[in-house]
Amino acid sequence: MIIGAGLAGQRAALAAAQTGASVAIVSKVHPVRSHSVAAAGGINAALNPEDTWESHAFDTVKGSDYLGDQDAIEIMCREAPDEILWLEHAGVTFHRNETGHLGTRAFGGASAARTYYVADITGHAILHVLYEQLMKHAAQVDRYEEWFTTDLLQDDTGRCVGAICRDLRDGTTQVFDAKSTILACGGAGQAYKPTTNGLIVTGDGIAQAFRIGAKLMDMEMIQYHPTTLVGNGLLITEGARGEGAQLFNAEGERFMEKYAPNKLELASRDVVSRAEQTEINEGRGFPDGGIALDVTKVPRRRTLEALREIVNIGRDFAGVDITREPIHIRPGQHYIMGGVKTDVDGQTTIPGLYAAGEVACVSVHGGNRLGANSLLDTLIFGRRAGEHAGRLAKDLSMPSTPAARVADTERRIRDIMNRQGGRRVSAIKDELGETMNKYAAVFRDEAGLQTCHQIVRRLKDEAENATIDDRGTVFNQDVIGALELGYMLDCAEAIVVAALERKESRGAQSRTDYPGRNDEEWLKHIDISVNGGDVPKVSYSPVTITKWQPEERTY
Ligand SMILES: Cc1cc2nc3c(=O)[nH]c(=O)nc-3n(C[C@H](O)[C@H](O)[C@H](O)COP(=O)(O)OP(=O)(O)OC[C@H]3O[C@@H](n4cnc5c(N)ncnc54)[C@H](O)[C@@H]3O)c2cc1C
């Protein structure tokens, strides 16, 4: 059983089907509406003969601020070229250069231009091709589209044996028995406001795994993308800077010269976001709170060919023609490096439960993900999880959870519908998002994180009694919103607890009260696990270092 039909889930389904397994893939939205569809700039691989997987791996390790596990990073970067070729052969129309070869663009933190792309709709292009492949395997892969997973199931030994799902069309609830279960539910961006992530990215998989005892890892590492629209947080892809767009403060200074003299706008994301936030905090931003991204540095023809989606976004959401004038942007919440702790085959700390994609933490991104490494992560580790889970399933008999087990879930949903007098779900969600964006953002400190934690705990209490309007059964998105709020709150608390715990600055965790990186004490992962209803438990695990010893990180 695969929960989630974005790139990780669909790739896992195809790989599992290839092992001969019978597969069910569940998604709360139609699969091609999964958030992977929004991925814009591209996917990394050292496919050019002049490039090497070692160079890609080193850039990734350095980008992660040495928190990424190097065995996993090696696997991802070694397997990347074959994955691109597989996608191309399956039908993804990657950009070709004037010689007819696959063409690349530059991306942040990379020492070579190794990002393969389809204009600025790369996720859209790949997702649709995978969906075609899924339909080709329809005999083996059953698709449950617009089904919502509410809970993961365990047997008496603690093994994960499937999940409970609600059919959104009519509100019925069913047990799904599974020999192995792969979570591919995406990230948790909606715990922040604003975010580049769509409304469906609510941390369901992270929270559901956490609730049955799976360990989460690197949860403090939240990526703020350097170029999101002031106000609404929509993403302007890093592909823009890859094509040559530049950043300026309100004084007209190309300020990245101060912060990253070698890589400038193409330093890694944490570095660029901190630089922008520093400029804004020190009064060199524009009155609207932003910084200028000047895409006019890119030849207009090239922008219209390779960045056409952000031309539309600029026009429709900011009233700016980016081919003729700068657009105002600022750092905005974009990605979670942490997630459900897995090994390199996607196995979590719960037997029978796998995770892949943004829901998971392998950890290939460590403290900071390089742009265009996430699509790669979803595909490589989605495939590996699918293969492993498919093979495992062959030697197992089908579990059988009593259908009566749905009674608890149904009761919970009835209780939500019957609540009276509490705050509205949407009001709690807004306060959560704004709180996280204030205190657990680009810069953090002890006092702010403590305040944030107190607010999250209060919101958790309020969510217990949060009210909704719709009491029907057909496409009741109100009920789903109430369940999602609970998942986001669990994720938020895990993020804050981990951020409080890490008393240093590394990658996306920039503590003004602990400004330096401290390898001696903090070159380790922070693991978070459930503790009843209390504050989650913290433990540590080692970082795997193979070839690259930590050193000072400059760009
Ligand atoms: C605007 C934007 C642009 C990006 N551009 C790039 C890029 O150019 N390159 C790059 O490498 N990365 C990029 N990223 C990051 C990347 O797109 C994501 O990290 C990645 O696509 C996540 O894929 P996924 O398969 O893990 O999850 P998703 O694509 O988010 O899929 C999650 C799936 O889980 C399902 N689901 C969730 N909860 C439930 C539930 N309770 N029950 C049933 N189903 C559920 C959803 O329906 C969906 O099918 C971008 C991200 C954003 C937001």
PDB file of C-alpha atoms in Angstrom, residues 77-318:
ATOM      1  CA  CYS A  77      24.041  10.986  -6.692  1.00  0.00           C
ATOM      2  CA  ARG A  78      25.368   7.732  -8.186  1.00  0.00           C
ATOM      3  CA  GLU A  79      21.881   6.609  -9.243  1.00  0.00           C
ATOM      4  CA  ALA A  80      20.774  10.011 -10.548  1.00  0.00           C
ATOM      5  CA  PRO A  81      21.996   9.762 -14.172  1.00  0.00           C
ATOM      6  CA  ASP A  82      20.212   6.452 -14.814  1.00  0.00           C
ATOM      7  CA  GLU A  83      17.026   7.856 -13.313  1.00  0.00           C
ATOM      8  CA  ILE A  84      17.090  10.841 -15.694  1.00  0.00           C
ATOM      9  CA  LEU A  85      17.578   8.502 -18.643  1.00  0.00           C
ATOM     10  CA  TRP A  86      14.749   6.273 -17.400  1.00  0.00           C
ATOM     11  CA  LEU A  87      12.468   9.313 -17.202  1.00  0.00           C
ATOM     12  CA  GLU A  88      13.517  10.495 -20.637  1.00  0.00           C
ATOM     13  CA  HIS A  89      12.824   7.074 -22.133  1.00  0.00           C
ATOM     14  CA  ALA A  90       9.465   6.969 -20.355  1.00  0.00           C
ATOM     15  CA  GLY A  91       8.534  10.185 -22.158  1.00  0.00           C
ATOM     16  CA  VAL A  92       9.621  13.241 -20.146  1.00  0.00           C
ATOM     17  CA  THR A  93      10.428  15.936 -22.702  1.00  0.00           C
ATOM     18  CA  PHE A  94      13.525  17.376 -21.031  1.00  0.00           C
ATOM     19  CA  HIS A  95      14.991  20.512 -22.583  1.00  0.00           C
ATOM     20  CA  ARG A  96      17.497  19.855 -25.378  1.00  0.00           C
ATOM     21  CA  ASN A  97      20.269  22.267 -26.250  1.00  0.00           C
ATOM     22  CA  GLU A  98      21.330  23.521 -29.683  1.00  0.00           C
ATOM     23  CA  THR A  99      23.371  20.335 -30.285  1.00  0.00           C
ATOM     24  CA  GLY A 100      20.337  18.192 -29.554  1.00  0.00           C
ATOM     25  CA  HIS A 101      21.690  16.884 -26.241  1.00  0.00           C
ATOM     26  CA  LEU A 102      19.888  17.150 -22.931  1.00  0.00           C
ATOM     27  CA  GLY A 103      20.559  20.721 -21.792  1.00  0.00           C
ATOM     28  CA  THR A 104      21.129  21.892 -18.228  1.00  0.00           C
ATOM     29  CA  ARG A 105      20.768  25.068 -16.206  1.00  0.00           C
ATOM     30  CA  ALA A 106      22.758  26.208 -13.170  1.00  0.00           C
ATOM     31  CA  PHE A 107      21.256  25.915  -9.687  1.00  0.00           C
ATOM     32  CA  GLY A 108      22.322  27.123  -6.256  1.00  0.00           C
ATOM     33  CA  GLY A 109      25.196  25.505  -4.376  1.00  0.00           C
ATOM     34  CA  ALA A 110      26.243  23.408  -7.376  1.00  0.00           C
ATOM     35  CA  SER A 111      29.749  23.453  -8.837  1.00  0.00           C
ATOM     36  CA  ALA A 112      28.440  22.483 -12.301  1.00  0.00           C
ATOM     37  CA  ALA A 113      25.287  23.211 -14.282  1.00  0.00           C
ATOM     38  CA  ARG A 114      23.603  19.839 -13.707  1.00  0.00           C
ATOM     39  CA  THR A 115      19.915  20.669 -13.460  1.00  0.00           C
ATOM     40  CA  TYR A 116      17.764  19.009 -16.139  1.00  0.00           C
ATOM     41  CA  TYR A 117      14.453  20.712 -16.769  1.00  0.00           C
ATOM     42  CA  VAL A 118      11.307  21.136 -18.791  1.00  0.00           C
ATOM     43  CA  ALA A 119      10.948  24.961 -19.005  1.00  0.00           C
ATOM     44  CA  ASP A 120       9.749  25.848 -15.492  1.00  0.00           C
ATOM     45  CA  ILE A 121       7.158  23.058 -15.291  1.00  0.00           C
ATOM     46  CA  THR A 122       9.487  20.134 -14.568  1.00  0.00           C
ATOM     47  CA  GLY A 123       7.343  18.563 -11.836  1.00  0.00           C
ATOM     48  CA  HIS A 124       4.244  18.812 -13.998  1.00  0.00           C
ATOM     49  CA  ALA A 125       6.001  17.101 -16.901  1.00  0.00           C
ATOM     50  CA  ILE A 126       7.387  14.220 -14.820  1.00  0.00           C
ATOM     51  CA  LEU A 127       4.198  13.666 -12.810  1.00  0.00           C
ATOM     52  CA  HIS A 128       2.076  13.287 -15.926  1.00  0.00           C
ATOM     53  CA  VAL A 129       4.495  10.801 -17.481  1.00  0.00           C
ATOM     54  CA  LEU A 130       4.541   8.698 -14.312  1.00  0.00           C
ATOM     55  CA  TYR A 131       0.746   8.719 -14.241  1.00  0.00           C
ATOM     56  CA  GLU A 132       0.654   7.396 -17.802  1.00  0.00           C
ATOM     57  CA  GLN A 133       2.988   4.625 -16.700  1.00  0.00           C
ATOM     58  CA  LEU A 134       0.730   3.839 -13.738  1.00  0.00           C
ATOM     59  CA  MET A 135      -2.221   3.442 -16.076  1.00  0.00           C
ATOM     60  CA  LYS A 136      -0.126   1.083 -18.166  1.00  0.00           C
ATOM     61  CA  HIS A 137       0.284  -1.043 -15.018  1.00  0.00           C
ATOM     62  CA  ALA A 138      -3.401  -0.829 -14.108  1.00  0.00           C
ATOM     63  CA  ALA A 139      -3.672  -4.611 -13.801  1.00  0.00           C
ATOM     64  CA  GLN A 140      -1.280  -4.540 -10.859  1.00  0.00           C
ATOM     65  CA  VAL A 141      -1.814  -1.082  -9.396  1.00  0.00           C
ATOM     66  CA  ASP A 142      -5.217  -0.136  -7.993  1.00  0.00           C
ATOM     67  CA  ARG A 143      -5.648   3.598  -7.680  1.00  0.00           C
ATOM     68  CA  TYR A 144      -7.703   5.030  -4.818  1.00  0.00           C
ATOM     69  CA  GLU A 145      -8.070   8.624  -5.919  1.00  0.00           C
ATOM     70  CA  GLU A 146      -9.663  11.074  -3.491  1.00  0.00           C
ATOM     71  CA  TRP A 147      -9.318   8.690  -0.559  1.00  0.00           C
ATOM     72  CA  PHE A 148      -7.956  10.160   2.659  1.00  0.00           C
ATOM     73  CA  THR A 149      -5.805   8.128   5.053  1.00  0.00           C
ATOM     74  CA  THR A 150      -6.667   8.961   8.641  1.00  0.00           C
ATOM     75  CA  ASP A 151      -4.567   6.459  10.639  1.00  0.00           C
ATOM     76  CA  LEU A 152      -1.876   3.844  10.206  1.00  0.00           C
ATOM     77  CA  LEU A 153      -2.616   0.366  11.566  1.00  0.00           C
ATOM     78  CA  GLN A 154      -0.361  -1.871  13.660  1.00  0.00           C
ATOM     79  CA  ASP A 155      -0.701  -5.503  14.700  1.00  0.00           C
ATOM     80  CA  ASP A 156       0.007  -6.805  18.199  1.00  0.00           C
ATOM     81  CA  THR A 157       3.748  -6.919  17.530  1.00  0.00           C
ATOM     82  CA  GLY A 158       3.849  -3.263  16.472  1.00  0.00           C
ATOM     83  CA  ARG A 159       4.232  -4.043  12.779  1.00  0.00           C
ATOM     84  CA  CYS A 160       2.486  -1.642  10.389  1.00  0.00           C
ATOM     85  CA  VAL A 161      -0.240  -3.612   8.593  1.00  0.00           C
ATOM     86  CA  GLY A 162      -1.999  -0.958   6.508  1.00  0.00           C
ATOM     87  CA  ALA A 163      -4.174   2.039   7.169  1.00  0.00           C
ATOM     88  CA  ILE A 164      -7.671   3.361   7.626  1.00  0.00           C
ATOM     89  CA  CYS A 165      -8.960   5.494   4.758  1.00  0.00           C
ATOM     90  CA  ARG A 166     -12.031   7.608   4.143  1.00  0.00           C
ATOM     91  CA  ASP A 167     -13.615   7.791   0.717  1.00  0.00           C
ATOM     92  CA  LEU A 168     -14.047  11.530   0.222  1.00  0.00           C
ATOM     93  CA  ARG A 169     -16.867  11.011  -2.243  1.00  0.00           C
ATOM     94  CA  ASP A 170     -19.289   9.492   0.252  1.00  0.00           C
ATOM     95  CA  GLY A 171     -17.609   9.610   3.666  1.00  0.00           C
ATOM     96  CA  THR A 172     -17.352   5.834   4.148  1.00  0.00           C
ATOM     97  CA  THR A 173     -14.373   4.524   6.089  1.00  0.00           C
ATOM     98  CA  GLN A 174     -12.488   1.297   5.360  1.00  0.00           C
ATOM     99  CA  VAL A 175      -9.592  -0.784   6.588  1.00  0.00           C
ATOM    100  CA  PHE A 176      -6.841  -1.291   3.994  1.00  0.00           C
ATOM    101  CA  ASP A 177      -4.803  -4.396   4.907  1.00  0.00           C
ATOM    102  CA  ALA A 178      -1.246  -4.274   3.592  1.00  0.00           C
ATOM    103  CA  LYS A 179       1.822  -6.467   3.871  1.00  0.00           C
ATOM    104  CA  SER A 180       3.989  -3.370   3.571  1.00  0.00           C
ATOM    105  CA  THR A 181       3.027   0.293   3.627  1.00  0.00           C
ATOM    106  CA  ILE A 182       4.895   3.202   2.055  1.00  0.00           C
ATOM    107  CA  LEU A 183       4.224   6.743   3.180  1.00  0.00           C
ATOM    108  CA  ALA A 184       4.707   9.233   0.335  1.00  0.00           C
ATOM    109  CA  CYS A 185       2.513  12.013   1.711  1.00  0.00           C
ATOM    110  CA  GLY A 186       4.761  15.001   1.042  1.00  0.00           C
ATOM    111  CA  GLY A 187       5.801  17.760   3.441  1.00  0.00           C
ATOM    112  CA  ALA A 188       4.169  20.020   6.017  1.00  0.00           C
ATOM    113  CA  GLY A 189       4.462  23.523   4.533  1.00  0.00           C
ATOM    114  CA  GLN A 190       0.946  24.559   5.489  1.00  0.00           C
ATOM    115  CA  ALA A 191       2.056  24.680   9.129  1.00  0.00           C
ATOM    116  CA  TYR A 192       3.549  28.012   8.015  1.00  0.00           C
ATOM    117  CA  LYS A 193       1.884  31.078   6.568  1.00  0.00           C
ATOM    118  CA  PRO A 194       2.780  32.140   3.976  1.00  0.00           C
ATOM    119  CA  THR A 195       4.329  29.135   2.261  1.00  0.00           C
ATOM    120  CA  THR A 196       5.086  28.132  -1.309  1.00  0.00           C
ATOM    121  CA  ASN A 197       3.289  24.849  -0.619  1.00  0.00           C
ATOM    122  CA  GLY A 198      -0.266  24.119  -1.714  1.00  0.00           C
ATOM    123  CA  LEU A 199      -3.217  23.736   0.661  1.00  0.00           C
ATOM    124  CA  ILE A 200      -2.916  19.942   0.641  1.00  0.00           C
ATOM    125  CA  VAL A 201       0.622  19.900   2.093  1.00  0.00           C
ATOM    126  CA  THR A 202      -0.375  19.406   5.721  1.00  0.00           C
ATOM    127  CA  GLY A 203       2.111  16.931   7.223  1.00  0.00           C
ATOM    128  CA  ASP A 204      -0.379  14.041   7.406  1.00  0.00           C
ATOM    129  CA  GLY A 205       2.214  11.314   6.853  1.00  0.00           C
ATOM    130  CA  ILE A 206       4.779  12.772   9.243  1.00  0.00           C
ATOM    131  CA  ALA A 207       2.173  13.051  12.008  1.00  0.00           C
ATOM    132  CA  GLN A 208       0.563   9.662  11.369  1.00  0.00           C
ATOM    133  CA  ALA A 209       3.938   7.901  11.531  1.00  0.00           C
ATOM    134  CA  PHE A 210       4.902   9.882  14.641  1.00  0.00           C
ATOM    135  CA  ARG A 211       1.638   8.925  16.349  1.00  0.00           C
ATOM    136  CA  ILE A 212       2.348   5.194  16.006  1.00  0.00           C
ATOM    137  CA  GLY A 213       5.879   5.626  17.363  1.00  0.00           C
ATOM    138  CA  ALA A 214       8.071   6.184  14.294  1.00  0.00           C
ATOM    139  CA  LYS A 215      11.049   8.447  14.865  1.00  0.00           C
ATOM    140  CA  LEU A 216      11.233  11.797  13.103  1.00  0.00           C
ATOM    141  CA  MET A 217      14.623  13.314  12.277  1.00  0.00           C
ATOM    142  CA  ASP A 218      16.104  16.768  11.418  1.00  0.00           C
ATOM    143  CA  MET A 219      12.697  18.387  12.025  1.00  0.00           C
ATOM    144  CA  GLU A 220      14.256  21.736  12.949  1.00  0.00           C
ATOM    145  CA  MET A 221      15.573  22.097   9.393  1.00  0.00           C
ATOM    146  CA  ILE A 222      12.953  24.177   7.572  1.00  0.00           C
ATOM    147  CA  GLN A 223      13.983  25.653   4.259  1.00  0.00           C
ATOM    148  CA  TYR A 224      13.151  29.271   3.522  1.00  0.00           C
ATOM    149  CA  HIS A 225      13.423  29.783  -0.235  1.00  0.00           C
ATOM    150  CA  PRO A 226      15.111  33.070  -1.177  1.00  0.00           C
ATOM    151  CA  THR A 227      12.603  34.150  -3.812  1.00  0.00           C
ATOM    152  CA  THR A 228       8.944  34.069  -2.833  1.00  0.00           C
ATOM    153  CA  LEU A 229       6.521  36.859  -3.634  1.00  0.00           C
ATOM    154  CA  VAL A 230       6.084  39.462  -0.911  1.00  0.00           C
ATOM    155  CA  GLY A 231       2.621  39.053   0.570  1.00  0.00           C
ATOM    156  CA  ASN A 232       1.360  35.749  -0.773  1.00  0.00           C
ATOM    157  CA  GLY A 233       4.509  33.608  -0.690  1.00  0.00           C
ATOM    158  CA  LEU A 234       4.239  32.223  -4.248  1.00  0.00           C
ATOM    159  CA  LEU A 235       7.481  30.779  -5.537  1.00  0.00           C
ATOM    160  CA  ILE A 236       9.701  32.404  -8.137  1.00  0.00           C
ATOM    161  CA  THR A 237      11.855  29.462  -9.141  1.00  0.00           C
ATOM    162  CA  GLU A 238      15.601  29.359  -8.465  1.00  0.00           C
ATOM    163  CA  GLY A 239      15.765  28.675 -12.199  1.00  0.00           C
ATOM    164  CA  ALA A 240      15.471  32.479 -12.579  1.00  0.00           C
ATOM    165  CA  ARG A 241      18.776  33.026 -10.773  1.00  0.00           C
ATOM    166  CA  GLY A 242      20.154  29.990 -12.599  1.00  0.00           C
ATOM    167  CA  GLU A 243      19.419  31.779 -15.858  1.00  0.00           C
ATOM    168  CA  GLY A 244      21.145  34.962 -14.617  1.00  0.00           C
ATOM    169  CA  ALA A 245      18.643  36.999 -12.553  1.00  0.00           C
ATOM    170  CA  GLN A 246      20.242  39.128  -9.837  1.00  0.00           C
ATOM    171  CA  LEU A 247      19.266  40.379  -6.362  1.00  0.00           C
ATOM    172  CA  PHE A 248      19.389  44.043  -5.305  1.00  0.00           C
ATOM    173  CA  ASN A 249      18.524  45.870  -2.090  1.00  0.00           C
ATOM    174  CA  ALA A 250      16.609  49.148  -2.007  1.00  0.00           C
ATOM    175  CA  GLU A 251      19.904  51.045  -2.309  1.00  0.00           C
ATOM    176  CA  GLY A 252      20.565  49.364  -5.644  1.00  0.00           C
ATOM    177  CA  GLU A 253      23.393  47.266  -4.209  1.00  0.00           C
ATOM    178  CA  ARG A 254      23.962  43.736  -5.502  1.00  0.00           C
ATOM    179  CA  PHE A 255      24.350  42.646  -1.889  1.00  0.00           C
ATOM    180  CA  MET A 256      25.255  38.997  -2.501  1.00  0.00           C
ATOM    181  CA  GLU A 257      28.754  40.247  -3.346  1.00  0.00           C
ATOM    182  CA  LYS A 258      29.197  40.764   0.412  1.00  0.00           C
ATOM    183  CA  TYR A 259      27.812  37.438   1.568  1.00  0.00           C
ATOM    184  CA  ALA A 260      28.940  34.948  -1.091  1.00  0.00           C
ATOM    185  CA  PRO A 261      31.544  36.584  -3.334  1.00  0.00           C
ATOM    186  CA  ASN A 262      32.156  33.465  -5.428  1.00  0.00           C
ATOM    187  CA  LYS A 263      28.664  32.070  -5.984  1.00  0.00           C
ATOM    188  CA  LEU A 264      26.676  35.319  -5.516  1.00  0.00           C
ATOM    189  CA  GLU A 265      22.937  34.617  -6.110  1.00  0.00           C
ATOM    190  CA  LEU A 266      23.759  30.936  -6.631  1.00  0.00           C
ATOM    191  CA  ALA A 267      25.042  30.254  -3.135  1.00  0.00           C
ATOM    192  CA  SER A 268      22.978  27.647  -1.316  1.00  0.00           C
ATOM    193  CA  ARG A 269      19.478  28.652  -0.268  1.00  0.00           C
ATOM    194  CA  ASP A 270      20.083  29.063   3.454  1.00  0.00           C
ATOM    195  CA  VAL A 271      22.950  31.459   2.706  1.00  0.00           C
ATOM    196  CA  VAL A 272      20.947  33.587   0.244  1.00  0.00           C
ATOM    197  CA  SER A 273      17.860  33.681   2.485  1.00  0.00           C
ATOM    198  CA  ARG A 274      19.925  34.791   5.474  1.00  0.00           C
ATOM    199  CA  ALA A 275      21.591  37.475   3.370  1.00  0.00           C
ATOM    200  CA  GLU A 276      18.226  38.824   2.204  1.00  0.00           C
ATOM    201  CA  GLN A 277      16.739  38.726   5.706  1.00  0.00           C
ATOM    202  CA  THR A 278      19.785  40.571   7.055  1.00  0.00           C
ATOM    203  CA  GLU A 279      19.379  43.277   4.410  1.00  0.00           C
ATOM    204  CA  ILE A 280      15.672  43.578   5.262  1.00  0.00           C
ATOM    205  CA  ASN A 281      16.272  43.581   9.039  1.00  0.00           C
ATOM    206  CA  GLU A 282      18.981  46.239   8.722  1.00  0.00           C
ATOM    207  CA  GLY A 283      16.680  48.563   6.787  1.00  0.00           C
ATOM    208  CA  ARG A 284      17.934  48.069   3.252  1.00  0.00           C
ATOM    209  CA  GLY A 285      14.768  46.386   1.997  1.00  0.00           C
ATOM    210  CA  PHE A 286      11.874  48.073   0.205  1.00  0.00           C
ATOM    211  CA  PRO A 287       8.946  49.535   2.185  1.00  0.00           C
ATOM    212  CA  ASP A 288       6.846  46.454   1.318  1.00  0.00           C
ATOM    213  CA  GLY A 289       9.365  44.303   3.206  1.00  0.00           C
ATOM    214  CA  GLY A 290      11.016  42.834   0.131  1.00  0.00           C
ATOM    215  CA  ILE A 291      14.181  42.786  -1.963  1.00  0.00           C
ATOM    216  CA  ALA A 292      14.349  43.151  -5.745  1.00  0.00           C
ATOM    217  CA  LEU A 293      14.866  40.181  -8.054  1.00  0.00           C
ATOM    218  CA  ASP A 294      15.914  41.495 -11.436  1.00  0.00           C
ATOM    219  CA  VAL A 295      15.018  38.999 -14.149  1.00  0.00           C
ATOM    220  CA  THR A 296      15.625  41.616 -16.863  1.00  0.00           C
ATOM    221  CA  LYS A 297      19.297  40.528 -16.670  1.00  0.00           C
ATOM    222  CA  VAL A 298      18.159  37.394 -18.533  1.00  0.00           C
ATOM    223  CA  PRO A 299      17.604  37.930 -22.259  1.00  0.00           C
ATOM    224  CA  ARG A 300      13.865  38.458 -22.763  1.00  0.00           C
ATOM    225  CA  ARG A 301      13.598  35.733 -25.356  1.00  0.00           C
ATOM    226  CA  ARG A 302      15.179  33.217 -23.012  1.00  0.00           C
ATOM    227  CA  THR A 303      12.845  34.231 -20.160  1.00  0.00           C
ATOM    228  CA  LEU A 304       9.820  33.763 -22.374  1.00  0.00           C
ATOM    229  CA  GLU A 305      11.095  30.353 -23.456  1.00  0.00           C
ATOM    230  CA  ALA A 306      12.524  28.884 -20.239  1.00  0.00           C
ATOM    231  CA  LEU A 307      10.733  30.767 -17.435  1.00  0.00           C
ATOM    232  CA  ARG A 308       7.286  31.305 -18.847  1.00  0.00           C
ATOM    233  CA  GLU A 309       5.434  30.128 -15.748  1.00  0.00           C
ATOM    234  CA  ILE A 310       7.023  32.792 -13.541  1.00  0.00           C
ATOM    235  CA  VAL A 311       6.264  35.384 -16.200  1.00  0.00           C
ATOM    236  CA  ASN A 312       2.617  34.426 -15.626  1.00  0.00           C
ATOM    237  CA  ILE A 313       3.005  34.399 -11.831  1.00  0.00           C
ATOM    238  CA  GLY A 314       4.608  37.858 -11.865  1.00  0.00           C
ATOM    239  CA  ARG A 315       1.854  39.262 -14.042  1.00  0.00           C
ATOM    240  CA  ASP A 316      -1.105  37.561 -12.340  1.00  0.00           C
ATOM    241  CA  PHE A 317      -0.053  37.748  -8.692  1.00  0.00           C
ATOM    242  CA  ALA A 318       2.131  40.858  -8.467  1.00  0.00           C
TER     243      ALA A 318
END
